């Protein structure tokens, strides 16, 4: 209780299974006394493209646009666009980041990838030699909660699902110094019975009840590829 | 010669190192007699968000928007938005797809992920039980060519760079039945000498000269995680 949670949510339809998972998380965490903020990316029409528009005013080097350099410089002088500053404020205040989305192509949807690309800029999320355990977003937890199109059996045939978590959990969160909780995966909600779907929703609700007692995973290559 | 190549390019700045890699590919492949098409995603202001706007006319189920179902149905009745139809036409005609981009967060930039999410819809790129070696984009090759911010040494510390290729090469290309050539990785062009950068450009040009003789990789978990 008293904890702050940011849910970054990437589904177009409130009536979807992802929408239900979001609703449950907001309800359960609020009930616990947490303060919950939702970034509903499609509803916000969040911009996923990393462009010159993310920098207010003059560029550091207008001769050759370098997104990483420009956003780093803009961050330092307080010159990032308003939508990014707002998201960074939410991240800064949060104890826990939950990413709720349907898996698209072994990965997060582009709109959520755009959130990562644009919000987690150098200076804010990491810096020169400040990465991984030295990343700038220390003392925060993250949790990737997603649905799949394919069944658990289909995924298992082609290599462990943990393989696809590496770029998201390790490459992004761990890099920024954010600790990672076990992912929450709902396999193929569109292909199972209504009863099974209800069980999945209950399981998410149950997990959230004891979430704050969970230990982060050991975000090493061994966890993913053992 | 006579081959058709589609280069999907995701960098904002023509004067960038990625811009130089693109230029070299266009020049070398054209010189070989290939017909080269470039989708310059930032210049096109390509839309990365998967929304209702991708479907022209009435929805299959307006009560609850499901992007996968709606784009599948729209594909079958010829009702996808114009920008997607144009990209699909380019893919259909190509013998080789080259993806040229700077690595953002162990992954492709959101604008390129959006291209994957929106262009490779069910019915066009795969279908019910038509995936992997049965995927619908048979007899095509693909090649991921990208630059990194970090040095090769930095990447090696935290696990093989092949780990992050799994979702892109296996999860997308292999899933659609597209064969995958060895990736082309230019490490940290911003951190090396001008001479080293020139060597990297020459190496790309050289590789392209014998590209059509290359054998695709064995896109199995072993290639990535051995």
Coordinates of C-alpha atoms in Angstrom, one line a residue:
Chain A
X1 CA 0.0 0.0 0.0
X2 CA 1.1 3.5 -0.8
X3 CA 3.1 2.1 -3.8
X4 CA 2.8 3.8 -7.2
X5 CA 2.2 1.7 -10.3
X6 CA 2.3 2.8 -13.9
X7 CA 0.6 0.5 -16.3
X8 CA 1.6 1.1 -19.9
X9 CA -1.2 -0.5 -21.9
X10 CA -1.2 -1.2 -25.6
X11 CA -4.5 -2.6 -26.9
X12 CA -7.1 -0.8 -29.1
X13 CA -10.2 -2.4 -27.6
X14 CA -11.4 -2.0 -24.0
X15 CA -13.6 -5.1 -24.4
X16 CA -10.6 -7.2 -25.3
X17 CA -8.9 -9.8 -23.0
X18 CA -6.1 -7.4 -22.6
X19 CA -8.7 -4.8 -21.6
X20 CA -9.9 -7.2 -18.9
X21 CA -6.4 -7.8 -17.6
X22 CA -5.9 -4.1 -17.4
X23 CA -9.2 -3.6 -15.5
X24 CA -8.3 -6.3 -13.0
X25 CA -4.9 -4.8 -12.4
X26 CA -6.3 -1.4 -11.8
X27 CA -9.0 -2.7 -9.4
X28 CA -6.8 -5.1 -7.4
X29 CA -3.9 -2.7 -7.0
X30 CA -6.2 0.2 -6.1
X31 CA -7.9 -2.0 -3.5
X32 CA -4.4 -2.6 -2.0
X33 CA -4.0 1.1 -1.6
X34 CA -1.7 1.6 -4.5
X35 CA -1.9 4.7 -6.6
X36 CA -2.3 3.5 -10.2
X37 CA -1.6 5.5 -13.4
X38 CA -2.5 4.1 -16.8
X39 CA -0.9 5.2 -20.1
X40 CA -3.4 3.9 -22.6
X41 CA -1.2 4.3 -25.7
X42 CA -3.8 3.8 -28.4
X43 CA -6.4 6.0 -26.7
X44 CA -3.6 8.7 -26.3
X45 CA -2.7 8.2 -29.9
X46 CA 0.8 7.9 -28.6
X47 CA 3.4 8.7 -31.3
X48 CA 5.8 5.7 -31.8
X49 CA 8.1 7.4 -34.4
X50 CA 11.4 8.8 -33.1
X51 CA 11.7 12.1 -35.0
X52 CA 13.0 15.7 -34.8
X53 CA 9.6 16.7 -33.3
X54 CA 10.7 15.2 -30.0
X55 CA 13.1 18.1 -29.5
X56 CA 11.7 21.5 -28.7
X57 CA 13.7 24.4 -30.2
X58 CA 17.1 24.3 -31.8
X59 CA 19.0 21.1 -32.6
X60 CA 22.4 20.4 -31.2
X61 CA 23.6 19.5 -34.7
X62 CA 21.1 20.5 -37.4
X63 CA 23.5 19.4 -40.1
X64 CA 23.0 15.7 -39.5
X65 CA 20.1 14.6 -37.3
X66 CA 21.1 12.0 -34.6
X67 CA 18.2 11.0 -32.5
X68 CA 20.2 9.6 -29.6
X69 CA 22.4 12.6 -29.3
X70 CA 19.6 15.1 -29.8
X71 CA 17.3 13.6 -27.2
X72 CA 20.2 13.3 -24.7
X73 CA 21.0 17.0 -25.2
X74 CA 17.4 18.0 -25.1
X75 CA 16.8 16.1 -21.9
X76 CA 19.7 17.9 -20.2
X77 CA 18.4 21.3 -21.1
X78 CA 14.7 20.4 -20.5
X79 CA 13.9 20.5 -24.2
X80 CA 12.1 17.3 -24.8
X81 CA 8.5 17.4 -26.2
X82 CA 5.7 17.6 -23.7
X83 CA 4.3 14.0 -24.3
X84 CA 7.8 12.6 -23.4
X85 CA 8.2 14.7 -20.3
X86 CA 4.8 13.5 -19.1
X87 CA 5.7 9.9 -19.6
X88 CA 9.1 10.3 -17.9
X89 CA 7.4 11.9 -14.9
X90 CA 5.1 8.9 -14.6
X91 CA 8.1 6.5 -14.8
X92 CA 10.1 8.5 -12.3
X93 CA 7.3 8.4 -9.7
X94 CA 6.5 4.7 -10.2
X95 CA 7.7 1.9 -8.0
X96 CA 6.4 -0.7 -10.5
X97 CA 6.0 -0.6 -14.3
X98 CA 3.5 -3.1 -15.8
X99 CA 3.4 -3.5 -19.6
X100 CA 0.2 -5.0 -20.7
X101 CA -0.1 -5.9 -24.4
X102 CA -0.8 -8.6 -27.0
X103 CA 2.4 -10.2 -28.3
X104 CA 2.8 -9.1 -32.0
X105 CA 5.5 -11.0 -33.9
X106 CA 7.4 -12.4 -30.8
X107 CA 7.6 -8.8 -29.5
X108 CA 5.6 -5.9 -28.2
X109 CA 3.4 -3.9 -30.6
X110 CA 5.1 -1.0 -32.4
X111 CA 3.2 1.6 -30.4
X112 CA 4.7 0.2 -27.2
X113 CA 8.1 -0.2 -28.7
X114 CA 7.8 3.5 -29.6
X115 CA 7.2 4.3 -26.0
X116 CA 10.4 2.6 -25.1
X117 CA 12.4 4.2 -27.9
X118 CA 11.1 7.7 -27.1
X119 CA 10.7 7.8 -23.3
X120 CA 13.8 6.0 -22.1
X121 CA 16.3 8.5 -23.4
X122 CA 20.0 8.8 -22.4
X123 CA 20.3 11.0 -19.4
X124 CA 17.0 9.9 -18.1
X125 CA 17.1 6.1 -18.1
X126 CA 20.8 5.4 -18.5
X127 CA 24.0 7.3 -19.1
X128 CA 27.6 6.9 -20.0
X129 CA 28.7 3.8 -18.1
X130 CA 25.4 4.0 -16.1
X131 CA 23.7 0.9 -17.4
X132 CA 22.5 -2.5 -16.1
X133 CA 23.0 -2.6 -12.3
X134 CA 24.1 1.1 -12.6
X135 CA 21.2 2.1 -14.7
X136 CA 19.4 5.3 -13.7
X137 CA 16.0 3.8 -13.0
X138 CA 17.0 2.0 -9.8
X139 CA 14.6 0.8 -7.1
X140 CA 11.9 0.1 -9.6
X141 CA 10.2 -3.1 -10.6
X142 CA 8.8 -4.1 -14.0
X143 CA 6.5 -6.8 -15.2
X144 CA 5.7 -7.8 -18.8
X145 CA 2.1 -9.1 -18.9
X146 CA 1.0 -10.3 -22.3
X147 CA -1.3 -12.5 -24.3
X148 CA -0.3 -14.7 -27.2
X149 CA -2.1 -15.7 -30.4
X150 CA -0.6 -19.2 -30.4
X151 CA -1.0 -21.9 -27.8
X152 CA 1.6 -22.8 -25.2
X153 CA 2.2 -26.0 -27.1
X154 CA 2.9 -24.1 -30.4
X155 CA 5.4 -21.9 -28.7
X156 CA 7.1 -24.8 -27.0
X157 CA 7.8 -26.5 -30.3
X158 CA 9.9 -23.6 -31.5
X159 CA 12.1 -22.9 -28.5
X160 CA 11.3 -21.6 -25.1
X161 CA 9.2 -18.5 -24.9
X162 CA 11.8 -17.0 -22.6
X163 CA 14.0 -16.5 -25.7
X164 CA 11.8 -13.7 -26.8
X165 CA 11.8 -12.0 -23.4
X166 CA 15.6 -11.3 -23.6
X167 CA 15.4 -8.1 -25.7
X168 CA 12.5 -6.7 -23.7
X169 CA 13.4 -7.6 -20.1
X170 CA 17.2 -7.7 -20.4
X171 CA 17.8 -5.3 -23.3
X172 CA 15.5 -2.6 -22.0
X173 CA 14.5 -2.9 -18.4
X174 CA 17.7 -4.5 -17.0
X175 CA 19.8 -2.1 -19.0
X176 CA 18.0 0.9 -17.3
X177 CA 18.6 -0.7 -13.8
X178 CA 14.9 -1.7 -13.4
X179 CA 14.4 -5.1 -11.7
X180 CA 12.2 -7.6 -13.6
X181 CA 9.5 -9.8 -12.1
X182 CA 8.4 -13.1 -13.7
X183 CA 6.5 -12.3 -16.9
X184 CA 2.7 -13.0 -16.8
X185 CA 1.7 -14.8 -20.0
X186 CA -1.9 -15.7 -21.0
X187 CA -1.7 -18.1 -23.9
X188 CA -4.2 -17.9 -26.7
X189 CA -7.2 -16.4 -24.8
X190 CA -9.0 -16.3 -28.1
X191 CA -8.7 -20.0 -28.6
X192 CA -9.8 -21.3 -25.2
X193 CA -13.2 -21.7 -23.5
X194 CA -15.0 -19.0 -21.6
X195 CA -14.3 -20.9 -18.4
X196 CA -10.6 -21.1 -19.1
X197 CA -10.6 -17.3 -19.8
X198 CA -12.2 -16.7 -16.5
X199 CA -9.6 -18.8 -14.8
X200 CA -6.8 -16.8 -16.5
X201 CA -8.3 -13.5 -15.2
X202 CA -8.6 -15.0 -11.7
X203 CA -5.0 -16.2 -11.8
X204 CA -3.9 -12.6 -12.7
X205 CA -5.9 -11.1 -9.9
X206 CA -4.5 -13.7 -7.4
X207 CA -1.0 -13.1 -8.5
X208 CA -1.3 -9.4 -7.9
X209 CA -2.4 -10.0 -4.3
X210 CA 1.1 -11.2 -3.4
X211 CA 3.1 -9.3 -6.1
X212 CA 5.0 -7.2 -3.6
X213 CA 6.4 -10.3 -2.0
X214 CA 7.9 -11.6 -5.2
X215 CA 11.6 -11.7 -5.8
X216 CA 12.8 -10.3 -9.1
X217 CA 14.3 -12.8 -11.6
X218 CA 18.0 -13.1 -12.0
X219 CA 18.2 -11.3 -15.3
X220 CA 21.3 -13.1 -16.6
X221 CA 21.6 -15.1 -19.8
X222 CA 21.2 -18.3 -17.8
X223 CA 17.7 -17.4 -16.8
X224 CA 16.7 -17.1 -20.5
X225 CA 18.9 -19.7 -22.2
X226 CA 19.7 -22.3 -19.6
Chain B
X1 CA 20.8 -9.9 -62.2
X2 CA 17.2 -9.5 -62.9
X3 CA 16.5 -10.0 -59.2
X4 CA 14.2 -7.7 -57.3
X5 CA 15.2 -6.2 -54.0
X6 CA 13.1 -4.3 -51.5
X7 CA 15.1 -2.3 -48.9
X8 CA 13.0 -1.3 -45.9
X9 CA 15.0 1.6 -44.4
X10 CA 14.5 3.1 -41.0
X11 CA 16.7 6.1 -40.4
X12 CA 15.8 9.8 -40.2
X13 CA 19.0 11.2 -41.6
X14 CA 20.3 10.5 -45.2
X15 CA 23.8 11.7 -44.0
X16 CA 23.9 9.0 -41.3
X17 CA 26.0 5.8 -41.4
X18 CA 22.7 3.9 -42.1
X19 CA 22.1 6.3 -44.9
X20 CA 25.5 5.4 -46.4
X21 CA 24.8 1.7 -46.0
X22 CA 21.6 2.2 -47.9
X23 CA 23.3 4.2 -50.6
X24 CA 25.9 1.5 -51.1
X25 CA 23.3 -1.2 -51.3
X26 CA 21.3 0.6 -53.9
X27 CA 24.4 1.4 -56.0
X28 CA 25.9 -2.1 -55.8
X29 CA 22.7 -4.0 -56.4
X30 CA 21.7 -1.7 -59.3
X31 CA 25.1 -2.2 -60.8
X32 CA 24.5 -6.0 -60.7
X33 CA 21.3 -5.5 -62.7
X34 CA 18.9 -5.9 -59.8
X35 CA 15.8 -3.8 -59.6
X36 CA 15.9 -2.0 -56.3
X37 CA 12.9 -0.5 -54.4
X38 CA 13.4 1.5 -51.2
X39 CA 10.7 2.0 -48.5
X40 CA 12.2 4.9 -46.7
X41 CA 9.9 4.7 -43.6
X42 CA 10.6 8.1 -41.9
X43 CA 10.5 9.9 -45.3
X44 CA 7.2 8.3 -46.0
X45 CA 6.0 9.1 -42.5
X46 CA 5.0 5.5 -42.3
X47 CA 2.3 4.8 -39.7
X48 CA 3.5 2.3 -37.1
X49 CA 0.2 2.1 -35.1
X50 CA -2.1 -0.9 -35.8
X51 CA -5.5 0.7 -35.8
X52 CA -9.0 0.6 -37.3
X53 CA -7.7 3.0 -40.0
X54 CA -6.0 0.0 -41.6
X55 CA -9.4 -1.4 -42.7
X56 CA -11.3 0.4 -45.4
X57 CA -15.1 0.3 -45.0
X58 CA -17.1 -1.8 -42.5
X59 CA -15.6 -3.9 -39.8
X60 CA -16.2 -7.6 -39.6
X61 CA -17.1 -7.1 -35.9
X62 CA -17.6 -3.5 -35.0
X63 CA -18.6 -4.5 -31.4
X64 CA -15.1 -5.4 -30.3
X65 CA -12.1 -4.5 -32.5
X66 CA -9.7 -7.3 -33.0
X67 CA -6.8 -6.2 -35.2
X68 CA -5.7 -9.6 -36.3
X69 CA -9.2 -10.7 -37.3
X70 CA -10.1 -7.5 -39.0
X71 CA -6.9 -7.2 -41.1
X72 CA -7.3 -10.9 -42.1
X73 CA -10.9 -10.3 -43.2
X74 CA -10.0 -7.1 -44.9
X75 CA -7.1 -8.7 -46.8
X76 CA -9.4 -11.4 -48.1
X77 CA -12.0 -8.9 -49.5
X78 CA -9.3 -6.4 -50.7
X79 CA -10.1 -3.9 -48.0
X80 CA -6.8 -3.0 -46.5
X81 CA -5.7 0.6 -46.5
X82 CA -3.7 1.8 -49.5
X83 CA -0.3 2.2 -47.7
X84 CA -0.5 -1.5 -46.7
X85 CA -1.5 -2.7 -50.1
X86 CA 1.5 -0.8 -51.6
X87 CA 3.9 -2.4 -49.2
X88 CA 2.5 -5.8 -49.7
X89 CA 2.9 -5.4 -53.4
X90 CA 6.6 -4.5 -53.0
X91 CA 7.1 -7.6 -50.7
X92 CA 5.3 -9.9 -53.1
X93 CA 7.5 -8.8 -56.0
X94 CA 10.8 -9.0 -54.1
X95 CA 13.3 -11.8 -54.2
X96 CA 15.2 -10.3 -51.3
X97 CA 14.1 -8.1 -48.4
X98 CA 16.9 -6.0 -46.8
X99 CA 16.1 -4.3 -43.5
X100 CA 18.5 -1.4 -42.8
X101 CA 18.2 0.3 -39.4
X102 CA 20.0 1.3 -36.2
X103 CA 19.4 -1.1 -33.4
X104 CA 17.2 0.6 -30.8
X105 CA 16.9 -1.3 -27.4
X106 CA 18.1 -4.7 -28.7
X107 CA 15.5 -4.5 -31.4
X108 CA 14.3 -2.6 -34.5
X109 CA 13.0 1.0 -34.2
X110 CA 9.2 1.2 -33.6
X111 CA 8.6 2.6 -37.1
X112 CA 10.1 -0.7 -38.6
X113 CA 8.3 -2.9 -36.1
X114 CA 5.1 -1.1 -37.2
X115 CA 5.9 -2.1 -40.8
X116 CA 6.1 -5.7 -39.7
X117 CA 2.9 -5.5 -37.6
X118 CA 0.8 -3.9 -40.3
X119 CA 2.2 -5.3 -43.6
X120 CA 2.6 -9.0 -42.7
X121 CA -1.0 -9.7 -42.0
X122 CA -2.7 -13.1 -41.9
X123 CA -3.7 -14.3 -45.4
X124 CA -0.8 -12.4 -46.9
X125 CA 2.2 -13.6 -45.0
X126 CA 1.0 -16.7 -43.2
X127 CA -2.3 -18.4 -42.6
X128 CA -3.9 -21.2 -40.6
X129 CA -1.2 -23.8 -40.3
X130 CA 0.7 -22.1 -43.0
X131 CA 3.7 -20.9 -41.1
X132 CA 7.5 -21.5 -40.9
X133 CA 8.5 -23.8 -43.7
X134 CA 4.8 -23.5 -44.9
X135 CA 4.7 -19.7 -44.6
X136 CA 3.2 -17.8 -47.5
X137 CA 6.3 -15.8 -48.5
X138 CA 8.2 -18.7 -49.9
X139 CA 11.2 -18.3 -52.2
X140 CA 12.2 -15.0 -50.7
X141 CA 15.4 -14.1 -48.8
X142 CA 15.8 -11.6 -46.0
X143 CA 18.7 -9.9 -44.5
X144 CA 18.8 -7.7 -41.3
X145 CA 21.5 -5.1 -41.7
X146 CA 21.9 -2.8 -38.7
X147 CA 24.2 -0.6 -36.7
X148 CA 24.7 -0.6 -32.9
X149 CA 25.4 2.1 -30.4
X150 CA 27.6 -0.2 -28.2
X151 CA 30.8 -1.9 -29.3
X152 CA 31.1 -5.5 -30.1
X153 CA 32.9 -6.1 -26.8
X154 CA 30.1 -4.5 -24.8
X155 CA 27.5 -6.8 -26.5
X156 CA 29.6 -9.9 -26.0
X157 CA 29.7 -9.3 -22.2
X158 CA 26.0 -9.7 -21.9
X159 CA 25.3 -12.7 -24.1
X160 CA 25.7 -13.3 -27.7
X161 CA 24.2 -10.8 -30.1
X162 CA 22.4 -13.6 -31.9
X163 CA 20.0 -13.8 -28.9
X164 CA 18.3 -10.6 -30.0
X165 CA 18.0 -11.8 -33.6
X166 CA 15.6 -14.6 -32.6
X167 CA 12.4 -12.6 -32.5
X168 CA 13.2 -10.7 -35.7
X169 CA 14.7 -13.5 -37.9
X170 CA 12.9 -16.5 -36.5
X171 CA 9.7 -15.0 -35.0
X172 CA 8.9 -12.9 -38.1
X173 CA 10.8 -13.9 -41.3
X174 CA 11.1 -17.6 -40.7
X175 CA 7.4 -17.7 -39.5
X176 CA 6.4 -16.2 -42.9
X177 CA 8.5 -18.8 -44.8
X178 CA 11.2 -16.3 -45.8
X179 CA 14.7 -17.6 -45.7
X180 CA 17.2 -15.6 -43.6
X181 CA 20.8 -14.7 -44.7
X182 CA 23.5 -14.0 -42.1
X183 CA 22.8 -10.6 -40.5
X184 CA 25.1 -7.7 -41.3
X185 CA 26.2 -5.9 -38.2
X186 CA 28.2 -2.7 -38.0
X187 CA 29.2 -2.2 -34.5
X188 CA 29.3 1.3 -33.0
X189 CA 30.1 3.3 -36.2
X190 CA 29.8 6.5 -34.1
X191 CA 32.6 5.4 -31.8
X192 CA 35.2 4.3 -34.3
X193 CA 37.7 6.2 -36.6
X194 CA 36.8 7.6 -40.0
X195 CA 39.1 4.9 -41.5
X196 CA 37.3 2.1 -39.7
X197 CA 34.0 3.5 -40.9
X198 CA 35.2 3.4 -44.4
X199 CA 36.3 -0.2 -44.0
X200 CA 32.8 -1.1 -42.7
X201 CA 31.2 0.5 -45.8
X202 CA 33.6 -1.3 -48.1
X203 CA 32.9 -4.6 -46.3
X204 CA 29.2 -4.2 -47.0
X205 CA 29.8 -3.4 -50.6
X206 CA 32.0 -6.5 -50.9
X207 CA 29.5 -8.7 -49.2
X208 CA 26.8 -7.6 -51.6
X209 CA 28.9 -8.6 -54.6
X210 CA 28.6 -12.3 -53.7
X211 CA 25.3 -12.1 -51.8
X212 CA 23.3 -14.3 -54.2
X213 CA 25.7 -17.2 -53.7
X214 CA 25.2 -17.2 -49.9
X215 CA 23.3 -20.0 -48.2
X216 CA 20.6 -19.1 -45.8
X217 CA 21.2 -19.8 -42.1
X218 CA 19.6 -22.8 -40.5
X219 CA 17.0 -20.8 -38.6
X220 CA 16.7 -23.3 -35.7
X221 CA 17.1 -22.5 -32.0
X222 CA 20.6 -24.1 -32.2
X223 CA 21.8 -21.3 -34.5
X224 CA 20.8 -18.7 -32.0
X225 CA 21.5 -20.4 -28.6
X226 CA 24.1 -23.1 -29.2

